[in-house]
Tab-separated table of C-alpha atoms in Angstrom:
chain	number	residue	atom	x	y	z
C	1	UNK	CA	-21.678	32.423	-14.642
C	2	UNK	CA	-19.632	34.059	-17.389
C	3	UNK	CA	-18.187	33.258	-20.847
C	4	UNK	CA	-15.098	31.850	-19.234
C	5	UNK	CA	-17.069	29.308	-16.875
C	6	UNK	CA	-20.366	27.362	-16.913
C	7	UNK	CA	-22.234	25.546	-14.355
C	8	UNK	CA	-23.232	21.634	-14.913
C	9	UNK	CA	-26.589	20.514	-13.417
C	10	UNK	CA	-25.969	16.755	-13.316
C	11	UNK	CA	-23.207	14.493	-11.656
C	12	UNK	CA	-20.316	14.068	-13.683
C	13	UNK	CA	-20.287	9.973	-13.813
C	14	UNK	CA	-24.312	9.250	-13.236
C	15	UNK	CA	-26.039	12.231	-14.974
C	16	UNK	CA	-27.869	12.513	-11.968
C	17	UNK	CA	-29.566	15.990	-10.760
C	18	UNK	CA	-29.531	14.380	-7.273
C	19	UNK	CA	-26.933	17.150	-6.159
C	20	UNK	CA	-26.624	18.369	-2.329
C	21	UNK	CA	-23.814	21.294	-1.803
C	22	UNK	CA	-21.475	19.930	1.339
C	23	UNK	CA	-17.963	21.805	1.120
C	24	UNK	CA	-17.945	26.011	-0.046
C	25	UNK	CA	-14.424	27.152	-0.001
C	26	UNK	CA	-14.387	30.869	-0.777
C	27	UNK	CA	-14.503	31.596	-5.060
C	28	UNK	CA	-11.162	32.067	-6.014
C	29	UNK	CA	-8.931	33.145	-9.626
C	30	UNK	CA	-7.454	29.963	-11.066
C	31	UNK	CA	-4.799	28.489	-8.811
C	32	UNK	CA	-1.943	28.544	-11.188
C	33	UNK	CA	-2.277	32.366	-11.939
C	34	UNK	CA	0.346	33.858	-10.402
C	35	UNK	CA	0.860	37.119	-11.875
C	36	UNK	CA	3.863	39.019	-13.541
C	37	UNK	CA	4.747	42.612	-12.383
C	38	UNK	CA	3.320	44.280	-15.476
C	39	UNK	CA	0.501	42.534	-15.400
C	40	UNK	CA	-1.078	43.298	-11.764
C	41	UNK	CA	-3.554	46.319	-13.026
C	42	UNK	CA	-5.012	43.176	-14.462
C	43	UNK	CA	-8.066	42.001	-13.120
C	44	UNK	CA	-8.532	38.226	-12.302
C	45	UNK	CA	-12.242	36.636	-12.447
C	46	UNK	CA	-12.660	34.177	-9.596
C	47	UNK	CA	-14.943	31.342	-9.785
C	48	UNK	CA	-16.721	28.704	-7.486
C	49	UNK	CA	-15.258	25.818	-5.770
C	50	UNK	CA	-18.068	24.590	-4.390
C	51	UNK	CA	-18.262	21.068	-3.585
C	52	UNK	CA	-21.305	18.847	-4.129
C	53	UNK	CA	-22.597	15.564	-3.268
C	54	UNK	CA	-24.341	13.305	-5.442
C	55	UNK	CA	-26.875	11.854	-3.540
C	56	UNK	CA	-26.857	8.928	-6.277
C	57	UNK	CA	-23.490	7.461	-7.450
C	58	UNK	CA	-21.808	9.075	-4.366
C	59	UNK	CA	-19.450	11.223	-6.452
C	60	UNK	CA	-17.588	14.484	-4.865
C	61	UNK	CA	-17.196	17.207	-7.248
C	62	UNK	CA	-17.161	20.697	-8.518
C	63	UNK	CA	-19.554	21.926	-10.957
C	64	UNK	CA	-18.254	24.900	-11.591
C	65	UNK	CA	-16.254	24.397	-14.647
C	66	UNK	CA	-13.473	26.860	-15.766
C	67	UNK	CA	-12.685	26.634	-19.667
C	68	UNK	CA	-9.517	24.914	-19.704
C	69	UNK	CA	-7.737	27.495	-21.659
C	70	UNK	CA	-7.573	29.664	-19.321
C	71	UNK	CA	-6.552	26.745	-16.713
C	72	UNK	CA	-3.774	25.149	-19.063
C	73	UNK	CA	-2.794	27.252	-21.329
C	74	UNK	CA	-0.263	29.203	-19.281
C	75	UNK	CA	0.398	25.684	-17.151
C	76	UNK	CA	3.954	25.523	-15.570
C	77	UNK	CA	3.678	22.799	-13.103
C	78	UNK	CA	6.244	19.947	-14.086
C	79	UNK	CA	6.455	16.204	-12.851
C	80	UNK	CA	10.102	16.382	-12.277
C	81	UNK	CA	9.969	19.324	-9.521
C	82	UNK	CA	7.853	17.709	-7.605
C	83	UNK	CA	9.331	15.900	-4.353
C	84	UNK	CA	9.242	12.557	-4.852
C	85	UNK	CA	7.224	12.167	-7.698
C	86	UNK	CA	10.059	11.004	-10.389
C	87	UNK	CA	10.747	8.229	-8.184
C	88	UNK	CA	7.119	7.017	-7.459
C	89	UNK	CA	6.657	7.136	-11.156
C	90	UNK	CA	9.877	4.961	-11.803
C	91	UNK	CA	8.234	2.175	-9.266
C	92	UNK	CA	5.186	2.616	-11.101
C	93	UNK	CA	6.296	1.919	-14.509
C	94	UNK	CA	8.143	-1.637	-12.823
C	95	UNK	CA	4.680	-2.697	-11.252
C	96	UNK	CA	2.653	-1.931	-14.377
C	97	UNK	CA	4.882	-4.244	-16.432
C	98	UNK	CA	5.098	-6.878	-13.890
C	99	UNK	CA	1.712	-6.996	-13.664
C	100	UNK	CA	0.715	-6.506	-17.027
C	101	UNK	CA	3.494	-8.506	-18.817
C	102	UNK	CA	3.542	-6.793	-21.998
C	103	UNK	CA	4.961	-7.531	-25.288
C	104	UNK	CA	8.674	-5.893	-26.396
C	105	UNK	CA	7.787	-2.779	-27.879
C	106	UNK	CA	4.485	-2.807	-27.002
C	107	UNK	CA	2.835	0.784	-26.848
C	108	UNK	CA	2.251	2.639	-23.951
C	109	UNK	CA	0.028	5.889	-24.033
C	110	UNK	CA	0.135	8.672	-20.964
C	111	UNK	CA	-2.408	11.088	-20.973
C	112	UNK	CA	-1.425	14.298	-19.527
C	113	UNK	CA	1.549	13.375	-20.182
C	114	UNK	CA	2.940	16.761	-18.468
C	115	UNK	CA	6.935	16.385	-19.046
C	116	UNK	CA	7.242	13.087	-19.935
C	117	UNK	CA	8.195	11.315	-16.099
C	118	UNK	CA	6.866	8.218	-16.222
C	119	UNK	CA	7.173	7.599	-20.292
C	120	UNK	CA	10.704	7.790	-19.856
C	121	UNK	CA	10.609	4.766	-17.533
C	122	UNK	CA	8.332	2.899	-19.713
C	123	UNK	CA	10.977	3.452	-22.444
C	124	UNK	CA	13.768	2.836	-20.444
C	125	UNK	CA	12.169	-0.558	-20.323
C	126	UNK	CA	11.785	-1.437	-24.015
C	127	UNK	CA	8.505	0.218	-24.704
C	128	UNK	CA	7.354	2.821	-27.364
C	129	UNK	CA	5.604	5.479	-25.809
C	130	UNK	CA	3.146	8.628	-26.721
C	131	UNK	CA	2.224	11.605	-24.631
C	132	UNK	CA	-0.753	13.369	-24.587
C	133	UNK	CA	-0.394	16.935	-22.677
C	134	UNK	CA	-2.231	20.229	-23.701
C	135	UNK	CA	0.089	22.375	-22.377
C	136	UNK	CA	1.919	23.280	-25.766
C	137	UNK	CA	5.117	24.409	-23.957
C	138	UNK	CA	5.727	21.567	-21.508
C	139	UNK	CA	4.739	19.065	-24.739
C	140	UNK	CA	7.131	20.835	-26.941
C	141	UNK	CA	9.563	20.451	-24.014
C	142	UNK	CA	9.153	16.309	-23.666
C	143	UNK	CA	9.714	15.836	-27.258
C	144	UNK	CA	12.867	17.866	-27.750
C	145	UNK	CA	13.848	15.692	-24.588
C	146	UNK	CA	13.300	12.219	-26.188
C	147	UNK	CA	9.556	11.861	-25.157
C	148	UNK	CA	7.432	12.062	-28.494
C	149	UNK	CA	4.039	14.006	-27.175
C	150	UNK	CA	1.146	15.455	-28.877
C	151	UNK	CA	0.238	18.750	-27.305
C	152	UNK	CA	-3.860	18.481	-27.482
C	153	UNK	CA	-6.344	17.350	-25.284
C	154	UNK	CA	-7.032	13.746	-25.854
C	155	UNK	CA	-10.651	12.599	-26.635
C	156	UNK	CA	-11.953	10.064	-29.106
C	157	UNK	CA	-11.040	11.836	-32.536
C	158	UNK	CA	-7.586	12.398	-31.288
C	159	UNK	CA	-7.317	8.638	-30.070
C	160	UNK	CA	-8.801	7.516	-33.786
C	161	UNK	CA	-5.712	9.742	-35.110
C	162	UNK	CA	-2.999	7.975	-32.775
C	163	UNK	CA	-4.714	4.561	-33.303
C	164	UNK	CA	-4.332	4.904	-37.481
C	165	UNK	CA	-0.781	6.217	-37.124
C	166	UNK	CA	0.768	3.973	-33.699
C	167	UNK	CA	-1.625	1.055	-33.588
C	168	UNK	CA	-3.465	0.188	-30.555
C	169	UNK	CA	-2.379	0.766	-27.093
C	170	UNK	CA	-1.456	-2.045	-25.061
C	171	UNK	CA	-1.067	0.429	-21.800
C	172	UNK	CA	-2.714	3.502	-21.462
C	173	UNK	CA	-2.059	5.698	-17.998
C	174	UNK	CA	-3.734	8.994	-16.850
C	175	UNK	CA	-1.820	9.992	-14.135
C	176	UNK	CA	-3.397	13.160	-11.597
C	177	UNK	CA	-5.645	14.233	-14.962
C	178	UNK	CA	-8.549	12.449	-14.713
C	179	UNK	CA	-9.547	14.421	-11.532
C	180	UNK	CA	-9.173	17.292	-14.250
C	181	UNK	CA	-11.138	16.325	-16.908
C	182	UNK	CA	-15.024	17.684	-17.067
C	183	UNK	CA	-16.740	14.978	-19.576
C	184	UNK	CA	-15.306	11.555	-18.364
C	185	UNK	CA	-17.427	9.370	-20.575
C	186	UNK	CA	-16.185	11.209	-23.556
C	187	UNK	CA	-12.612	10.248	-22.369
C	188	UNK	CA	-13.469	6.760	-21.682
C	189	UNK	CA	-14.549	6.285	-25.558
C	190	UNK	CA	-11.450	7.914	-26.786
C	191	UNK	CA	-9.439	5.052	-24.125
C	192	UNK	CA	-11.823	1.968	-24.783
C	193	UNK	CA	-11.236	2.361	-28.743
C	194	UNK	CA	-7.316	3.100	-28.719
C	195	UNK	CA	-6.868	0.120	-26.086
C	196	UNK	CA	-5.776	-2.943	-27.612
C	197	UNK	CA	-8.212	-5.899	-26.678
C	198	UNK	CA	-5.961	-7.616	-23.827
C	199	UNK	CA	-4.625	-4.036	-22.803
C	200	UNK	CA	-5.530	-2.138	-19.745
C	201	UNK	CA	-6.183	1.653	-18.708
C	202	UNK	CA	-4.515	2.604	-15.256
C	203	UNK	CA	-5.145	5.466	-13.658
C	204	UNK	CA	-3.570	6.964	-10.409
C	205	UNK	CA	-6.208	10.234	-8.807
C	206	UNK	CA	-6.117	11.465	-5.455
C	207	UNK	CA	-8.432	9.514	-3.299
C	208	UNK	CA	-11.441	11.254	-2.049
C	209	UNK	CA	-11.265	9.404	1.640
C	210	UNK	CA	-7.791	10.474	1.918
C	211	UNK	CA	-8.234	13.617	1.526
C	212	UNK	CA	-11.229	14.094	4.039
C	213	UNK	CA	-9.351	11.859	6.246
C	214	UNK	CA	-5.679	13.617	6.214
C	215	UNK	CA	-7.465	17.272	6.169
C	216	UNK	CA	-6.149	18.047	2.228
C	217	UNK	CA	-8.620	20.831	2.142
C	218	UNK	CA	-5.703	22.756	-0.796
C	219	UNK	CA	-6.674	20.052	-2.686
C	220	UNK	CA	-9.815	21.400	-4.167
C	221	UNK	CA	-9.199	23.898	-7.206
C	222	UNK	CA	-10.398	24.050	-10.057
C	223	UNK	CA	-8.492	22.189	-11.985
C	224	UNK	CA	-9.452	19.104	-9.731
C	225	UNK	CA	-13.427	18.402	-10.731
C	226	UNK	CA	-13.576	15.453	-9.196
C	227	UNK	CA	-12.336	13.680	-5.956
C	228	UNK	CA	-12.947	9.795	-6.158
C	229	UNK	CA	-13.671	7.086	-4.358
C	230	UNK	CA	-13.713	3.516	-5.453
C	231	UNK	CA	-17.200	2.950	-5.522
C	232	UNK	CA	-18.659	5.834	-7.661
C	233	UNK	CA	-15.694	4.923	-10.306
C	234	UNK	CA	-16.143	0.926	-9.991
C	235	UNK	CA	-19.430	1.694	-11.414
C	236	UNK	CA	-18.813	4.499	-13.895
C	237	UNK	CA	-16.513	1.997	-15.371
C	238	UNK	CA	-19.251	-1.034	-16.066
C	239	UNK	CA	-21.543	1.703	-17.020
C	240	UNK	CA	-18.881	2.307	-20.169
C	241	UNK	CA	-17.896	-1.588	-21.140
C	242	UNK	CA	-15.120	-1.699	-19.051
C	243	UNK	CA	-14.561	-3.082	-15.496
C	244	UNK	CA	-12.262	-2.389	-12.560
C	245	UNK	CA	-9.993	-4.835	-12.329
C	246	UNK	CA	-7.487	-3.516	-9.463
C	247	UNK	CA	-6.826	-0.711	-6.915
C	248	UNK	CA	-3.676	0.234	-5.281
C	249	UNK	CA	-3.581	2.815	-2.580
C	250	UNK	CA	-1.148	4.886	-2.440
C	251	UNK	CA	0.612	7.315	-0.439
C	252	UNK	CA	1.127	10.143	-3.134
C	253	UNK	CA	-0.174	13.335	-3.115
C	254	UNK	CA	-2.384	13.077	0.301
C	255	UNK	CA	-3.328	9.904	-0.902
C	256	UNK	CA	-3.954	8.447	-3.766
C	257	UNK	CA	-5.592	5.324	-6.027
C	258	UNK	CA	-4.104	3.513	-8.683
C	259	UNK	CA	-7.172	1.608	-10.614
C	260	UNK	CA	-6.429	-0.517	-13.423
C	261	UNK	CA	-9.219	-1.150	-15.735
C	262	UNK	CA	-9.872	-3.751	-18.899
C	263	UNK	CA	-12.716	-4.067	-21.535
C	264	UNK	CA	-15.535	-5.497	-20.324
C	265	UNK	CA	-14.960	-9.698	-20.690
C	266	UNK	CA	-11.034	-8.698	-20.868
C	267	UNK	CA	-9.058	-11.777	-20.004
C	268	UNK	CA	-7.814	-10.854	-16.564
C	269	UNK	CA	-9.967	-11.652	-13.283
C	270	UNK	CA	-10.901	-9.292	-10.892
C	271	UNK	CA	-8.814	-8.640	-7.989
C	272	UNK	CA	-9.951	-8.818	-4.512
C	273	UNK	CA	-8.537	-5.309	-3.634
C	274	UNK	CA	-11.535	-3.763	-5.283
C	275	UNK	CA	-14.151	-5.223	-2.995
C	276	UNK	CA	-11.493	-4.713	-0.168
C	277	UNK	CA	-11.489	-0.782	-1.083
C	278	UNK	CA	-15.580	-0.434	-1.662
C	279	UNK	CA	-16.479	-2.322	1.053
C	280	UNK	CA	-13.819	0.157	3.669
C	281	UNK	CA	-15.600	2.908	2.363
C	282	UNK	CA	-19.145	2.152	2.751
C	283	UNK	CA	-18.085	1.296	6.910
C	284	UNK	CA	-16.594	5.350	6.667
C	285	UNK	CA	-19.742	6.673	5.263
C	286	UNK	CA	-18.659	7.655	2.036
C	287	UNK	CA	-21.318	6.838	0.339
C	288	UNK	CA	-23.077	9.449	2.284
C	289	UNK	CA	-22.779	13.435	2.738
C	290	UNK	CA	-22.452	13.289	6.619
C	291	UNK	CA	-18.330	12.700	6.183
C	292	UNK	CA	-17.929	15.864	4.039
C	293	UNK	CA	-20.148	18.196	5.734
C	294	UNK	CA	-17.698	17.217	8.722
C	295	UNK	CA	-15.094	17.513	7.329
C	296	UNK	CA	-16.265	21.421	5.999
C	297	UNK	CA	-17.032	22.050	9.774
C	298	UNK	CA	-13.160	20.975	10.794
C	299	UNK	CA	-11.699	22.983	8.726
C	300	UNK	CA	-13.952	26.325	9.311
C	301	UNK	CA	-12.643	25.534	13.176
C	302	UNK	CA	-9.242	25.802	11.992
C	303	UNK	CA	-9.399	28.638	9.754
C	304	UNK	CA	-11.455	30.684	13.263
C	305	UNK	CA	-8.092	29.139	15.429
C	306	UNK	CA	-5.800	30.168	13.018
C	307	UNK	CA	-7.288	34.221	12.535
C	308	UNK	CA	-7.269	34.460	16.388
C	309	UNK	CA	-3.552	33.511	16.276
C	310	UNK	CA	-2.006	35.386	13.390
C	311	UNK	CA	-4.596	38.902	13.953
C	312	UNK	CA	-3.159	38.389	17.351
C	313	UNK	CA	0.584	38.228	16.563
C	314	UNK	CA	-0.046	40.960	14.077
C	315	UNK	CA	-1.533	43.226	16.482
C	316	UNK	CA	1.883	42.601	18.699
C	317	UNK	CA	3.538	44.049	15.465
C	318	UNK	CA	4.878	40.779	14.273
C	319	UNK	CA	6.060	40.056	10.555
C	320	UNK	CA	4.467	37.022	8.767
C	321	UNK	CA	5.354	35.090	5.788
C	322	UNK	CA	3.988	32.342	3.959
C	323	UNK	CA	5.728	28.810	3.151
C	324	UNK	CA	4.677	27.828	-0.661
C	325	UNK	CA	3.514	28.964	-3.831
C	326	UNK	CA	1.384	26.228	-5.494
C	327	UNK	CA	-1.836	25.863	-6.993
C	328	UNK	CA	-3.121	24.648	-3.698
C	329	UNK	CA	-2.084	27.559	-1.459
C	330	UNK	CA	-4.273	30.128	-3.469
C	331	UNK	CA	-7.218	28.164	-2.067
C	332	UNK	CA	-5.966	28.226	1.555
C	333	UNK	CA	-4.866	31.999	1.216
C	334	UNK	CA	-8.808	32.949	0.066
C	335	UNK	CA	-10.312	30.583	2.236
C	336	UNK	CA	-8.674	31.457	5.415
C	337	UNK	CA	-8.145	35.256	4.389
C	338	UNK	CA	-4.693	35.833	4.630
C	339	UNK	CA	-4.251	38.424	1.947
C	340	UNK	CA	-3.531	40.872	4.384
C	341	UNK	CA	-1.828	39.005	7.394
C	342	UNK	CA	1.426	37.712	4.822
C	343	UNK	CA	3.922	40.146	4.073
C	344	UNK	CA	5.428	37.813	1.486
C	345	UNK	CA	5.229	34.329	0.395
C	346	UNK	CA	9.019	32.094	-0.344
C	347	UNK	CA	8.740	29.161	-2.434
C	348	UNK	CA	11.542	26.544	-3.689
C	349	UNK	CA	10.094	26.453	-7.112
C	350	UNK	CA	12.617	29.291	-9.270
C	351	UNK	CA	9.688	29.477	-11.812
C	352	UNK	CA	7.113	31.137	-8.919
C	353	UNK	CA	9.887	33.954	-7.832
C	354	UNK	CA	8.882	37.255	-8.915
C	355	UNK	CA	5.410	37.050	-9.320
C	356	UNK	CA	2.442	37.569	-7.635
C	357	UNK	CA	-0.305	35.381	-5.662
C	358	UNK	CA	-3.399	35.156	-8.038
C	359	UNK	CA	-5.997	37.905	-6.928
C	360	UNK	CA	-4.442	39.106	-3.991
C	361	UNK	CA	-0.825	40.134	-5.371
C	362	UNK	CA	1.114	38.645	-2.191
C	363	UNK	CA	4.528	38.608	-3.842
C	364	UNK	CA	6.838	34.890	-4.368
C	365	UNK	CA	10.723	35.190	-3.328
C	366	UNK	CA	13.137	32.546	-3.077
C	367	UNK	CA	13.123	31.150	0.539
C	368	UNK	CA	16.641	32.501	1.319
C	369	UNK	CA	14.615	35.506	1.837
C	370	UNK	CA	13.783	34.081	4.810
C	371	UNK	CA	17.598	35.194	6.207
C	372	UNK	CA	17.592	38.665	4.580
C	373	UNK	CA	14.084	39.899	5.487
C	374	UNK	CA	13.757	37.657	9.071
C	375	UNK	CA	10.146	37.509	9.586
C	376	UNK	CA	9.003	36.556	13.248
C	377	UNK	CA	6.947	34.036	11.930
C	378	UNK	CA	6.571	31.693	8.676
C	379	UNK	CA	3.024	29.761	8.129
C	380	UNK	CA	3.866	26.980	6.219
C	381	UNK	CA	0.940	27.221	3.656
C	382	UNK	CA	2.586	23.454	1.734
C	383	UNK	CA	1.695	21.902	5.220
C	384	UNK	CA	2.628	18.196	3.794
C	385	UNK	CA	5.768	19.094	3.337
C	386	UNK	CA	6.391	21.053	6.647
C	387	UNK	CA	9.177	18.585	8.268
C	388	UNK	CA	11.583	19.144	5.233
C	389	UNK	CA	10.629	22.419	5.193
C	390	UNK	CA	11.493	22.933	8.694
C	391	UNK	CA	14.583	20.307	8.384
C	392	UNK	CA	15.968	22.506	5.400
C	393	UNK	CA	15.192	25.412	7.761
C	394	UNK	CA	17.142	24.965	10.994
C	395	UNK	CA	18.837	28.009	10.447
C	396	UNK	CA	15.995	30.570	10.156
C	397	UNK	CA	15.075	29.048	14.157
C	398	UNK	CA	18.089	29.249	15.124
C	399	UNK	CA	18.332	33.068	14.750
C	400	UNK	CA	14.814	33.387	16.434
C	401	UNK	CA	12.229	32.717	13.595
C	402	UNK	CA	8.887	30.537	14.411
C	403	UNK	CA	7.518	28.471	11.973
C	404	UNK	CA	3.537	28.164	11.972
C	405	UNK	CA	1.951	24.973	11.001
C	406	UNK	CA	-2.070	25.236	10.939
C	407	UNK	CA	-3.321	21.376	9.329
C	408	UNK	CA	-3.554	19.293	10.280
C	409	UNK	CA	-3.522	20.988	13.677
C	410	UNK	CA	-2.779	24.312	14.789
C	411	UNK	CA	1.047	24.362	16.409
C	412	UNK	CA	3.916	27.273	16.839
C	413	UNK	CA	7.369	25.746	16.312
């Protein structure tokens, strides 16, 4: 516990105290810290991840909670670098308004708006649109680019403010944010008064089964509080006058939901695909703990695997580098204690090279370092992404490299 941190003692969407610890990656600084050069006599606080289990709702979720300054206010991740992401965002904006049917001009609200993606399809389409991002620098950014966003965190007073000035909302998206956010009901007031009384909230999050099921273990940070299911949210939803209306699954990010959600007695009916998606999860358990205390034993097998292999190769006097620089990889490098088996780290992202891994102070180059510095091996920490990587990489195995990929099983390429 510290000033920059607290600890919450009841379940995020229930209240409940019926809490029951099932996943403890090792504490770690905050993800997105890497460091500058003249800043590494710095000191970075780690916190929890621990993962618990409410024994009531069924919920996943951290309880430490990092203030959010310290998470966002230095925040550099951006939609558009993301692989894939502008393009699943331009399909999204076309299913929304076929499904949804909206007005000309009708308003459409993102929250976490980051810079400005999928607004600029909504607009491309005839809509007005609003962002809502915190990060002052990427918000500044969006509106300079055409994308008019409010850099604050949205909650009911700020959605009173847009409401007077805009007018209602007949669309409102959170997008990978509501994961983020620590006090969900309070976000759900600010969305049920700024959403216009046929409108809808839709909201794409990583899905919890997904991520147990595909191994995302660099999933959990602490940005992401919560890891959802269906269920738990289904009735978080009713609890707050609204009701679940639809769920898409989705491939994004590990694996994803899309939930689209009305006022309670809204005028559309309830689609079959959200008793489809409950019902799937109760038959996998996960509505119970036994799934994620699995899943915590998998990966410890892994991480023992993985040690054996690289203390090995190190011992033969091999060189090892590390594939990726994201917010994700800090958790893998502390859980599986890598600090001191990676000589380096390359990353694709220009915006990580020349800093520093949070905490441990690996160092980021670009990954045509890979050619100049010609380590033996390369563990390819952003695993999902390992056949491009490899594809883009042909070269570096042609002149004798091996790449290393460790989830979701332990192979040498």
């Amino acid at each position: 516990m510290s000033a920059s941190h607290y600890r919450r003692e009841t379940c995020r969407l229930c209240d409940s105290k019926n809490l029951e610890l099932v996943i403890q990656p090792a504490a770690t600084p905050p993800g997105d810290r890497y460091v500058a050069a003249e800043a590494l006599d710095k000191v970075q606080e780690t916190y929890p991840l621990d993962v618990f289990f409410c024994q009531d709702c069924g919920l996943l979720q951290l309880i430490d909670v990092v203030d959010p300054d310290i998470l966002y206010g230095n925040y550099i991740y951006t939609t558009s670098i993301s692989l894939g992401l502008v393009e699943h965002f331009r399909q999204y904006a076309i299913d929304v308004l076929q499904r949804i049917n909206p007005p000309a001009s009708a308003l459409v609200i993102d929250i976490g708006s980051n810079d400005g993606t999928i607004l600029r399809h909504f607009q491309d389409r005839g809509m007005r649109v609003l962002g809502v991002e915190p990060a002052a620098h990427i918000a500044q950014k969006a509106t300079e680019s055409g994308i008019e966003t409010l850099a604050t965190f949205f909650n009911p007073e700020v959605a009173s403010e847009i409401k007077q000035k805009y007018g209602a909302a007949t669309i409102i998206t959170a997008n990978n944010v509501f994961a983020n956010i620590d006090d969900l009901p309070n976000t759900l007031e600010g969305i049920r008064h700024l959403l216009a009384p046929d409108g809808v909230f839709v909201m794409e999050t990583g899905y919890c089964a997904d991520t147990i099921r595909n191994d995302v273990f660099d999933n959990i940070y602490h940005e992401h509080l919560t890891y959802f299911n269906v269920k738990p949210l289904e009735s978080f939803f009713r609890r707050h006058d609204m009701e679940l209306i639809h769920v898409d699954h989705v491939a994004t990010k590990g694996g994803s939901i899309r939930c689209t959600a009305q006022l309670k007695g809204g005028s559309r009916p309830v689609s079959p695909s959200v008793k489809a998606m409950i019902d799937a999860e109760v038959r996998l358990g996960m509505d119970r703990a036994t799934p994620y205390l699995e899943f915590a034993a998998k990966i410890q097998g892994v991480k023992e695997q993985l040690l054996d292999l690289l203390k090995d190769l190190k011992a033969q006097g091999k060189t090892i580098a590390g594939y990726g620089a994201s917010v994700g990889v800090t958790t893998l490098l502390y859980y599986f204690e890598l600090s001191e088996l990676l000589s380096f780290l390359v990353d694709d992202n220009p915006i990580r090279h020349d800093l520093f891994s949070p905490g441990h102070h690996i160092p980021v180059l670009p990954s045509q370092e890979l050619y100049e510095r010609k380590p033996d091996y390369v563990l390819i920490l952003a695993w999902r992404y390992a056949e491009p990587i490899m594809s883009k990489h042909q070269a570096y195995l042609a002149q004798g490299g091996h790449f290393i990929q460790f989830l979701p099983e332990l192979k040498v390429i």
